[in-house]
Coordinates of C-alpha atoms and ligand atoms in Angstrom, one line a residue:
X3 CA 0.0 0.0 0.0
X4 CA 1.1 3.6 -0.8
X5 CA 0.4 6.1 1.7
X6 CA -0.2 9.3 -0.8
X7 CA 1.8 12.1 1.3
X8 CA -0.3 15.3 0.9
X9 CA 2.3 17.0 3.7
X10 CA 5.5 16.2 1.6
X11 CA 4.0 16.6 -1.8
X12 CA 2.6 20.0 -1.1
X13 CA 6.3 20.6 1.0
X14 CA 7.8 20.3 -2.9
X15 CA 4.9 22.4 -5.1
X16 CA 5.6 25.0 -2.2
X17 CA 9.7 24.3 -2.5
X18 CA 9.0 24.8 -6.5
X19 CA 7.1 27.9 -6.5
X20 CA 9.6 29.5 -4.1
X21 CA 11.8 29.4 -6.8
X22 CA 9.8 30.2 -9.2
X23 CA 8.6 33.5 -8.0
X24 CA 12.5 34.2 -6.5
X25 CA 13.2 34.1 -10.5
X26 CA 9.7 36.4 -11.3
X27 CA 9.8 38.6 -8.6
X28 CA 12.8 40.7 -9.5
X29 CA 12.3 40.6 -12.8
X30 CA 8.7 42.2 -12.6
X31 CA 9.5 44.2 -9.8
X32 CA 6.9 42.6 -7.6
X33 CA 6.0 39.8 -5.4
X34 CA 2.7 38.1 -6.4
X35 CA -0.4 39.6 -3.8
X36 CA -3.2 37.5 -2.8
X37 CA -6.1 39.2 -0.5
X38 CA -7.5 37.2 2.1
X39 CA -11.2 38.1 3.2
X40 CA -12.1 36.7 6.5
X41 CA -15.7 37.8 7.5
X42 CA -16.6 37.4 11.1
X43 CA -14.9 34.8 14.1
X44 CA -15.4 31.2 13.0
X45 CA -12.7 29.1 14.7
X46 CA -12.3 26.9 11.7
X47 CA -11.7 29.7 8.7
X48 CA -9.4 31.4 11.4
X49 CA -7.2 27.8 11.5
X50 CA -7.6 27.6 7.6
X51 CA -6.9 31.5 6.9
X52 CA -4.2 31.2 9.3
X53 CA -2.8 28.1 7.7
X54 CA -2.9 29.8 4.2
X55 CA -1.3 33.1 5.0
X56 CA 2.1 30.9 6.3
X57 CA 2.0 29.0 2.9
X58 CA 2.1 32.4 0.8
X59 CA 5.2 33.3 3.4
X60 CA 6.5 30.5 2.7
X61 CA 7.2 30.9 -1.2
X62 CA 7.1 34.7 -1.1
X63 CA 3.6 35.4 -1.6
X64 CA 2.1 39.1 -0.4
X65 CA -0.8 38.1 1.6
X66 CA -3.0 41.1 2.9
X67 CA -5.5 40.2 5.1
X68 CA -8.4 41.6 5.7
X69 CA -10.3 41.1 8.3
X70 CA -14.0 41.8 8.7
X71 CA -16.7 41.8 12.0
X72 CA -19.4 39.6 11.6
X73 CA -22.1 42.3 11.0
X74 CA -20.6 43.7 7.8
X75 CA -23.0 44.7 5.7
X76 CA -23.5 43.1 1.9
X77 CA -22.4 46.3 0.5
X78 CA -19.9 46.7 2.3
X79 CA -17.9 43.5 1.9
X80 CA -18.8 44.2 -2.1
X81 CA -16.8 47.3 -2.2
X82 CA -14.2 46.0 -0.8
X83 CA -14.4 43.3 -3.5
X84 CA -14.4 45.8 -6.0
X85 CA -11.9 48.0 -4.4
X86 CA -9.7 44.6 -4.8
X87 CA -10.5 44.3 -8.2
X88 CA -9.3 47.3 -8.9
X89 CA -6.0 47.1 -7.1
X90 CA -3.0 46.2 -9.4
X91 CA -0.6 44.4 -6.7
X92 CA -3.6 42.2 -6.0
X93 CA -3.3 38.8 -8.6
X94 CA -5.8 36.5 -6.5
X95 CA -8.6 37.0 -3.8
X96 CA -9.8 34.7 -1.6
X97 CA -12.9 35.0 0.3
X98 CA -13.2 32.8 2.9
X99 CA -16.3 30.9 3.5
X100 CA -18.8 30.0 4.9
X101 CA -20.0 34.1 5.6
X102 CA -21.9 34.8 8.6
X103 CA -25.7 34.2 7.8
X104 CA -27.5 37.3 6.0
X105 CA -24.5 37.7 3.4
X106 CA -25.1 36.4 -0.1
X107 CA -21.9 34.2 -0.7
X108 CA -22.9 33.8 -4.2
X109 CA -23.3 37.0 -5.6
X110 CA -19.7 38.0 -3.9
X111 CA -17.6 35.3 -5.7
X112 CA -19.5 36.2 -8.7
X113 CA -17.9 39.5 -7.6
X114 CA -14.6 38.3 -8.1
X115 CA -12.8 39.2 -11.3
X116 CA -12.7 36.4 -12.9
X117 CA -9.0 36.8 -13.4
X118 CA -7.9 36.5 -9.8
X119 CA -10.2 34.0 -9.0
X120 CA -7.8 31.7 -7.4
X121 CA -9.9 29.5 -5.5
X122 CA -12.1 28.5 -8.9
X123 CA -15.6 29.3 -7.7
X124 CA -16.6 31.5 -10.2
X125 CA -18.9 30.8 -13.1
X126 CA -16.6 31.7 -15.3
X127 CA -13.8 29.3 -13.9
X128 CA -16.6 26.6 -13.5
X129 CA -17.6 26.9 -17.3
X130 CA -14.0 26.9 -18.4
X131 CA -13.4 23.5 -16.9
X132 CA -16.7 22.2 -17.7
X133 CA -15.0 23.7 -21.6
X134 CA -11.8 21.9 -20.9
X135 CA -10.6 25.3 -21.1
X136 CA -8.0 26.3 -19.9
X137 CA -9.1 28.6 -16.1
X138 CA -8.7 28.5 -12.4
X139 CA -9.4 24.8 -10.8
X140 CA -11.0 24.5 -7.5
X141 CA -8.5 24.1 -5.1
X142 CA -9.0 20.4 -3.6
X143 CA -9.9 18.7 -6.6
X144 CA -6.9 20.5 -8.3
X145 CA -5.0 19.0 -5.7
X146 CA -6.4 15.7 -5.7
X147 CA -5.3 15.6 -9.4
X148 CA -1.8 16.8 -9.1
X149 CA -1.5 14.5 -5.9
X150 CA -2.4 11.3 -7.9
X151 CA -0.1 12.8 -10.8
X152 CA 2.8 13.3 -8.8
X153 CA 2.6 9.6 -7.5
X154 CA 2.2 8.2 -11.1
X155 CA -1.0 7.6 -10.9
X156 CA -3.4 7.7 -14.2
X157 CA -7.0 8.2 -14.1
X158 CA -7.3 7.1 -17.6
X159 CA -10.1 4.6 -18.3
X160 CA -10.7 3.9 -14.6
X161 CA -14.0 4.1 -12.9
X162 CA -13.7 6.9 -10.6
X163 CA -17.0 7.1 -8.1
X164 CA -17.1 10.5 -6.2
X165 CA -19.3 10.6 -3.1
X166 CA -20.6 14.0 -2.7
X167 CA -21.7 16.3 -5.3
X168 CA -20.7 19.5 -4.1
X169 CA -20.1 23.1 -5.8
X170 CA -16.7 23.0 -4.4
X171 CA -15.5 19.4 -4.4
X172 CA -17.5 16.5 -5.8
X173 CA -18.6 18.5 -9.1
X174 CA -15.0 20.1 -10.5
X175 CA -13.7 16.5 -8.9
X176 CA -15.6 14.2 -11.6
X177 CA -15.4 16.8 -14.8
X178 CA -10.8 16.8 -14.0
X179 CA -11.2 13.0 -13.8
X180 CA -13.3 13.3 -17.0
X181 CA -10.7 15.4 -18.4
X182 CA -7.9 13.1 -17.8
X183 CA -9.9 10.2 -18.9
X184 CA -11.4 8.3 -16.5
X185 CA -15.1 7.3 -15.9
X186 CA -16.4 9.3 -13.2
X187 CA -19.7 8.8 -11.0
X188 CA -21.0 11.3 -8.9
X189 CA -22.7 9.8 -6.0
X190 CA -24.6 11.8 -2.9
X191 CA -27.3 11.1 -0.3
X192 CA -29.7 9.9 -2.7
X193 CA -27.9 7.1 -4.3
X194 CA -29.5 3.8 -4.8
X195 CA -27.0 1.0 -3.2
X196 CA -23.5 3.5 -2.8
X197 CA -21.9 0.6 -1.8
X198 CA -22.0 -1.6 -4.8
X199 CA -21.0 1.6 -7.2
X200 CA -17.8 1.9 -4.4
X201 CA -17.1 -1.5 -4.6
X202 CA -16.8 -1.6 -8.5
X203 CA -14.7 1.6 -8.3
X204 CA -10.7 1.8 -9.6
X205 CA -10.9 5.4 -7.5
X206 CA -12.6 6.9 -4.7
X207 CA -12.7 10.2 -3.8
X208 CA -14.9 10.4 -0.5
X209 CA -16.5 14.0 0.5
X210 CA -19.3 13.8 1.6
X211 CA -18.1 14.9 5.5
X212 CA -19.3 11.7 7.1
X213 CA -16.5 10.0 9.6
X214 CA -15.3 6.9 8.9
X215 CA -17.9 6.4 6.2
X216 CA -16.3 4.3 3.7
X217 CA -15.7 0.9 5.2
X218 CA -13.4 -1.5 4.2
X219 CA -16.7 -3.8 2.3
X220 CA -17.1 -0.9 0.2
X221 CA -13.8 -1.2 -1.5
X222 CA -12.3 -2.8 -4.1
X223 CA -8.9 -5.1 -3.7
X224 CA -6.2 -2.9 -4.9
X225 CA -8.5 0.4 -5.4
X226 CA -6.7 4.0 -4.8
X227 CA -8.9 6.0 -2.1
X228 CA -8.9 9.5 -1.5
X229 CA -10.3 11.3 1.4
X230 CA -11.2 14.5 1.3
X231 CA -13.3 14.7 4.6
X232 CA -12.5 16.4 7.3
X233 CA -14.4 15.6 10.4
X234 CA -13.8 16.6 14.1
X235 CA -15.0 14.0 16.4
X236 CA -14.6 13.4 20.2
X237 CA -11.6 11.0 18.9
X238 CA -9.8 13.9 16.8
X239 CA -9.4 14.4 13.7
X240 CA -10.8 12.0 10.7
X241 CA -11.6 11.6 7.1
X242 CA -14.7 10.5 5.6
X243 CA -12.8 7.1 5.5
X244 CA -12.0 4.2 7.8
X245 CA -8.5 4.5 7.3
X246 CA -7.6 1.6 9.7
X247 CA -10.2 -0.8 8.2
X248 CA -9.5 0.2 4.5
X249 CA -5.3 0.6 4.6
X250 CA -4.8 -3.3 3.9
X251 CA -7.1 -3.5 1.0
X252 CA -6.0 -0.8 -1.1
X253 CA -3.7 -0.1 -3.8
X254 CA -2.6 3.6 -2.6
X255 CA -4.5 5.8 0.0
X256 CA -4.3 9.4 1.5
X257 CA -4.1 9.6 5.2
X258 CA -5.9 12.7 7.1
X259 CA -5.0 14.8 8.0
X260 CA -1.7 14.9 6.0
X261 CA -3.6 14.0 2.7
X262 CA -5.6 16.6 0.9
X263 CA -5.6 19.1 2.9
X264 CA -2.3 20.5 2.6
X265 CA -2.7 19.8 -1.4
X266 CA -5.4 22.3 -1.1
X267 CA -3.5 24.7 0.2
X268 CA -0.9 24.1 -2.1
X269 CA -3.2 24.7 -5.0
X270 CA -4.1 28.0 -4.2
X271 CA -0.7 28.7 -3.9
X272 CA -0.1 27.7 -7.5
X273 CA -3.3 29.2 -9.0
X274 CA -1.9 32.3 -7.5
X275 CA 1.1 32.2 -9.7
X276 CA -0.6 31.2 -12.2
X277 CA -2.6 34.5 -11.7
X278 CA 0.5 36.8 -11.5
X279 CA 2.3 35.4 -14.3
X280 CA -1.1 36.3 -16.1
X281 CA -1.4 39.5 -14.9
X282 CA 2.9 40.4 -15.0
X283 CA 2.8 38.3 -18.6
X284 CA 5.2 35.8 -17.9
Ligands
NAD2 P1 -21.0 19.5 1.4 O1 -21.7 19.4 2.7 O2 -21.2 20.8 0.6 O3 -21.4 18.3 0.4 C1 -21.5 17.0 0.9 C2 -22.0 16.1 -0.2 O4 -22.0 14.8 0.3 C3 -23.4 16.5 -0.6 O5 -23.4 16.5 -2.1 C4 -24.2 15.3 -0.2 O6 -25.2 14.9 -1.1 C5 -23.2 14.2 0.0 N1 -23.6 13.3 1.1 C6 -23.9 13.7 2.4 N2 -24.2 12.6 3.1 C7 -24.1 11.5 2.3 C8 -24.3 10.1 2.4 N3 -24.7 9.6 3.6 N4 -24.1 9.4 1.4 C9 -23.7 9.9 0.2 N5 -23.5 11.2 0.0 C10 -23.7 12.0 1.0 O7 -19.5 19.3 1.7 P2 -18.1 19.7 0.9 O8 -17.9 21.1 1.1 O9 -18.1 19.1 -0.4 O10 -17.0 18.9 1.9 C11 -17.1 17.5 2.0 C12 -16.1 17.1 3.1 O11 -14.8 17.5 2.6 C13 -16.2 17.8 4.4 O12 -15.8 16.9 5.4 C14 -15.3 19.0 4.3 O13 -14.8 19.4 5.6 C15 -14.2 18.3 3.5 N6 -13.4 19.3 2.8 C16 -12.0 19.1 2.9 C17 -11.2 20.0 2.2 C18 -9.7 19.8 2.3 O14 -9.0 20.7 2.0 N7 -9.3 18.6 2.6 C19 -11.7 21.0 1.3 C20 -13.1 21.1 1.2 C21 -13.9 20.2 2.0

């Protein structure tokens, strides 16, 4: 069994794009800038905010946060969207959700100029991939896709069930399998018998935020399973996968945390770049 290494992939992408912008900066005469919007105090977009501020540190990123009570008012988090858009040391903005209740998350990230959309959520980005065009990916999928690549491992004509059909994960997840060739299912809540699509599935890539859902009679011998979940429980941390139960039976296998999280992070990081370079032309 291969234990996918989210941590030390995401160590290298980071290690990479150091490099990359130490080469860029100079040369454009600025660092790349991403803006961070953190509306209100929920503990667990502090930790995640928090966590993707050091990552832009770390490979010479500008990251300006900005840092908003909990009763902002719609129009007031929209000008400073726009005031964002306008701002040329700005290449990516992330707003941070969920957004305390009464703010329409929609119509800010349709806000977002669709060129420093880093984390993918716009319509824009969303038709591009659905295209094959080339756009902003959503972050964890993205990263799903350039952990499995950076292990060697092909999607191509494999059956690829997703479980969860989300905007931000289980959607963009099966079109970049379909993209790289595989045979993805889309599975959620109301699927007739999950457990036989599972158990006739080559990959798995589990978010649907249900610990220790995928059990070890779900899985194929030799399948590759991903775990996207991220569940606190009274035990810790876990993924949406019985790690323990599953780790024998499987081919290759991200732990959590350690697995796709990081990869996340590491995305937005690149899609970033990918943003300056756009916006410097290199
Ligand atoms: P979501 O709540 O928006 O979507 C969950 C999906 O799972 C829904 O489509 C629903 O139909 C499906 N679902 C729920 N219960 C199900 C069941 N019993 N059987 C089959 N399908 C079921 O969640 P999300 O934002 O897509 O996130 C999913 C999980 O991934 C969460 O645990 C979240 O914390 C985690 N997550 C992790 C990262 C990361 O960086 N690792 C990023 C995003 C989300």
């Amino acid at each position: 069994m291969i234990l996918l290494d989210g941590k030390e992939t995401a160590k290298t992408i980071r290690e990479e794009l150091k490099a990359e912008v130490e080469t860029l900066a100079p040369k454009h005469g600025r660092a790349p800038g991403l803006a961070v919007i953190l509306v209100g105090e929920d503990p667990a977009s502090q930790v995640y905010v928090r966590n993707k501020e050091k990552a832009c540190e770390n490979v010479g990123i500008v990251s300006v946060p900005h840092k908003l009570p909990a009763d902002t008012s719609q129009e007031d988090l929209e000008a400073l969207i726009e005031k964002l858009n306008a701002d040329g040391s700005v290449d990516g903005i992330l707003l941070q959700l969920p957004l305390p209740r009464g703010l329409d998350s929609q119509r800010c990230l349709e806000l977002i100029d669709p060129g420093k959309d880093v984390d993918g959520f716009h319509p824009i980005s969303v038709g591009k991939l659905t295209l094959g065009l080339p756009g902003f990916r959503s972050c964890t999928p993205a990263g799903v896709m350039n952990l499995l690549e950076r292990y060697d491992i092909d999607p191509s004509g494999k059956k690829c069930v997703i479980i969860g059909r989300s905007n931000i994960v289980g959607k963009p997840q099966a079109l970049m399998m379909l993209a790289k060739n595989a045979t993805p299912v889309i599975t959620h809540s109301r699927t007739k018998d999950l457990a036989r699509e599972c158990r006739d599935a080559d990959i798995i890539v589990a978010a649907l935020g249900r610990p220790k859902f995928l059990t070890a009679d779900m899985v194929k011998e030799g399948a590759v399973v991903i775990d996207v979940g991220i569940n606190r429980t009274d035990e810790g941390l876990c993924g949406d996968c019985d790690f323990e139960a599953v780790k024998d039976k499987v081919s290759a296998i991200t732990p959590v945390p350690g697995g796709v999280g990081p990869m996340t992070i590491a995305q937005l990081l690149v899609n970033t770049v990918q943003a300056y370079r756009e916006h410097v032309g290199a």
